[in-house]
Short mmCIF file of C-alpha atoms in Angstrom, two decimals:
data_model
loop_
_atom_site.label_atom_id
_atom_site.label_comp_id
_atom_site.label_asym_id
_atom_site.label_seq_id
_atom_site.Cartn_x
_atom_site.Cartn_y
_atom_site.Cartn_z
CA MET A 1 -20.88 -19.80 7.46
CA ALA A 2 -24.67 -19.70 7.61
CA SER A 3 -26.67 -16.62 8.50
CA ILE A 4 -24.59 -14.00 10.24
CA ASP A 5 -25.31 -11.14 12.59
CA ARG A 6 -24.65 -8.35 10.09
CA THR A 7 -24.33 -5.73 12.84
CA LYS A 8 -21.01 -7.30 13.88
CA TYR A 9 -19.42 -6.76 10.46
CA LEU A 10 -18.44 -4.12 7.98
CA PHE A 11 -18.64 -4.93 4.30
CA VAL A 12 -16.39 -4.00 1.40
CA GLY A 13 -17.69 -4.15 -2.16
CA VAL A 14 -15.00 -4.14 -4.84
CA ASP A 15 -15.58 -3.32 -8.50
CA LEU A 16 -12.66 -4.94 -10.31
CA HIS A 17 -10.80 -3.74 -13.40
CA LYS A 18 -7.60 -4.52 -15.23
CA LYS A 19 -5.52 -1.66 -13.82
CA THR A 20 -7.39 -0.31 -10.80
CA HIS A 21 -10.13 -1.49 -8.48
CA VAL A 22 -12.71 0.69 -6.76
CA ALA A 23 -13.94 -0.33 -3.32
CA VAL A 24 -16.42 1.00 -0.81
CA LEU A 25 -16.62 0.21 2.89
CA CYS A 26 -20.19 0.07 4.19
CA ASN A 27 -21.84 -0.56 7.51
CA CYS A 28 -24.57 -3.20 7.85
CA PHE A 29 -27.18 -0.71 6.63
CA GLY A 30 -25.35 -0.04 3.38
CA ASP A 31 -24.15 3.43 4.35
CA VAL A 32 -20.83 4.19 2.64
CA MET A 33 -18.15 4.94 5.20
CA LYS A 34 -15.13 5.22 2.89
CA GLN A 35 -14.18 4.82 -0.78
CA PHE A 36 -10.89 3.41 -2.01
CA LYS A 37 -9.02 3.17 -5.32
CA ILE A 38 -6.51 0.35 -5.50
CA THR A 39 -3.90 -0.39 -8.13
CA ASN A 40 -4.38 -3.96 -9.32
CA ALA A 41 -0.94 -5.12 -8.24
CA PRO A 42 -0.19 -7.46 -5.32
CA ASN A 43 2.34 -5.05 -3.79
CA HIS A 44 -0.48 -2.48 -3.34
CA PHE A 45 -2.89 -4.85 -1.58
CA PRO A 46 -1.32 -4.66 1.93
CA VAL A 47 -1.64 -0.83 1.90
CA PHE A 48 -5.29 -1.15 0.86
CA LEU A 49 -5.98 -3.68 3.61
CA GLU A 50 -4.34 -1.49 6.25
CA ASP A 51 -6.40 1.50 5.08
CA VAL A 52 -9.61 -0.55 5.31
CA LYS A 53 -8.70 -1.77 8.79
CA LYS A 54 -8.13 1.84 9.94
CA HIS A 55 -11.80 2.54 9.28
CA ALA A 56 -13.14 -0.78 10.58
CA GLU A 57 -13.98 0.49 14.08
CA GLY A 58 -12.91 -2.84 15.56
CA LYS A 59 -15.41 -4.85 13.54
CA ASP A 60 -14.62 -7.82 11.33
CA ILE A 61 -14.68 -7.19 7.59
CA ILE A 62 -16.26 -9.22 4.81
CA PHE A 63 -15.28 -8.58 1.21
CA GLY A 64 -17.45 -8.96 -1.88
CA LEU A 65 -15.76 -9.15 -5.29
CA ASP A 66 -17.54 -9.35 -8.62
CA ASP A 67 -14.88 -11.47 -10.33
CA VAL A 68 -12.46 -13.71 -8.50
CA ASN A 69 -11.00 -15.61 -11.44
CA PHE A 70 -9.70 -12.86 -13.73
CA TYR A 71 -9.08 -9.25 -12.65
CA GLY A 72 -9.87 -10.01 -9.02
CA ARG A 73 -7.94 -13.26 -8.73
CA SER A 74 -4.84 -11.78 -7.07
CA LEU A 75 -6.83 -9.66 -4.63
CA ALA A 76 -9.11 -12.57 -3.71
CA LYS A 77 -6.12 -14.86 -3.06
CA PHE A 78 -4.44 -12.14 -0.97
CA LEU A 79 -7.53 -11.51 1.18
CA ILE A 80 -8.20 -15.24 1.68
CA ALA A 81 -4.53 -15.81 2.63
CA ASN A 82 -4.93 -13.06 5.24
CA GLY A 83 -7.91 -14.79 6.82
CA TYR A 84 -10.78 -12.70 5.48
CA ILE A 85 -14.15 -13.92 4.28
CA VAL A 86 -14.38 -13.19 0.56
CA LYS A 87 -17.66 -13.72 -1.28
CA GLU A 88 -18.16 -13.74 -5.03
CA VAL A 89 -21.00 -11.39 -6.02
CA ASN A 90 -22.23 -12.15 -9.53
CA SER A 91 -22.15 -9.01 -11.69
CA SER A 92 -25.72 -9.63 -12.86
CA TYR A 93 -26.86 -8.88 -9.28
CA THR A 94 -24.95 -5.61 -9.41
CA LYS A 95 -26.60 -4.59 -12.67
CA LYS A 96 -30.03 -5.52 -11.34
CA LYS A 97 -29.46 -3.48 -8.16
CA ARG A 98 -28.23 -0.48 -10.16
CA ASN A 99 -31.23 -0.61 -12.52
CA LYS A 100 -33.74 -0.74 -9.64
CA GLY A 101 -32.85 2.73 -8.43
CA THR A 102 -33.73 6.09 -9.92
CA ASN A 103 -30.07 6.82 -10.74
CA ARG A 104 -29.18 4.58 -13.69
CA ASN A 105 -25.73 6.07 -14.18
CA LYS A 106 -22.91 3.57 -14.24
CA THR A 107 -19.83 4.51 -12.28
CA ASP A 108 -17.28 2.31 -10.59
CA GLU A 109 -18.24 3.76 -7.21
CA LEU A 110 -21.93 2.99 -7.76
CA ASP A 111 -21.04 -0.54 -8.88
CA ALA A 112 -18.86 -1.06 -5.81
CA LYS A 113 -21.71 0.14 -3.60
CA ALA A 114 -24.17 -2.15 -5.42
CA ILE A 115 -21.80 -5.07 -4.85
CA CYS A 116 -21.64 -4.14 -1.18
CA ILE A 117 -25.44 -3.85 -0.85
CA ASN A 118 -25.90 -7.21 -2.54
CA LEU A 119 -23.31 -8.74 -0.23
CA ILE A 120 -25.17 -7.40 2.82
CA MET A 121 -28.73 -8.18 1.70
CA GLU A 122 -28.11 -11.55 0.03
CA TYR A 123 -25.13 -12.75 2.06
CA ASP A 124 -26.11 -16.42 2.09
CA ALA A 125 -26.83 -16.48 -1.66
CA HIS A 126 -23.26 -15.59 -2.62
CA PRO A 127 -20.63 -18.33 -2.73
CA VAL A 128 -17.38 -18.07 -0.85
CA ALA A 129 -14.69 -17.01 -3.31
CA ASN A 130 -12.56 -19.84 -4.61
CA PRO A 131 -10.17 -18.52 -7.26
CA GLN A 132 -9.23 -21.36 -9.58
CA ASP A 133 -5.88 -21.53 -11.32
CA ILE A 134 -7.49 -23.28 -14.28
CA TYR A 135 -9.16 -20.02 -15.34
CA LEU A 136 -5.80 -18.24 -15.32
CA ALA A 137 -4.31 -21.04 -17.44
CA ILE A 138 -7.20 -20.82 -19.91
CA LYS A 139 -6.86 -17.04 -20.14
CA GLN A 140 -3.13 -17.28 -20.79
CA THR A 141 -3.61 -20.02 -23.39
CA LEU A 142 -6.25 -18.01 -25.25
CA SER A 143 -4.09 -14.90 -25.14
CA THR A 144 -1.14 -16.80 -26.60
CA ARG A 145 -3.35 -18.33 -29.30
CA ASN A 146 -4.74 -14.90 -30.25
CA ASN A 147 -1.22 -13.52 -30.54
CA TYR A 148 -0.22 -16.39 -32.86
CA VAL A 149 -3.30 -15.82 -35.02
CA LYS A 150 -2.44 -12.12 -35.33
CA MET A 151 1.17 -12.92 -36.21
CA ALA A 152 0.07 -15.46 -38.84
CA ALA A 153 -2.36 -12.98 -40.37
CA THR A 154 0.37 -10.32 -40.52
CA MET A 155 2.80 -12.71 -42.23
CA LYS A 156 0.24 -13.55 -44.94
CA LEU A 157 -0.09 -9.89 -45.93
#
């Protein structure tokens, strides 16, 4: 999708974490309409999506996630499977946006808003999310290896 008419959409920026995600719903001007906290578990995603749609005012929604291969993988796959546009917003953009303002505090809500603003302002620069299973396999392999190293170190003591 090339350039879009941003006035026809609402945007959701999601700051992703291991246990919970923080999301903000913004209009095309970056005004926050609603904040959400979501448990990072697939059975909670439909409730989140329904809550977002309640506030959508009949407009289509575009999601921006800062990590679609680790903590955000399940959410990205869920949103894509439900027909939504999901863009990957590099976290370095979020940090840059946060550091430009006068408020340099780091909160999940501010990060989610920064993700949303970046999604709106630089829409075409962000790639469409494409969660890859290879990253999950690598993560699981490294986790298993680290556990074996710890066990071996414990046995040597």
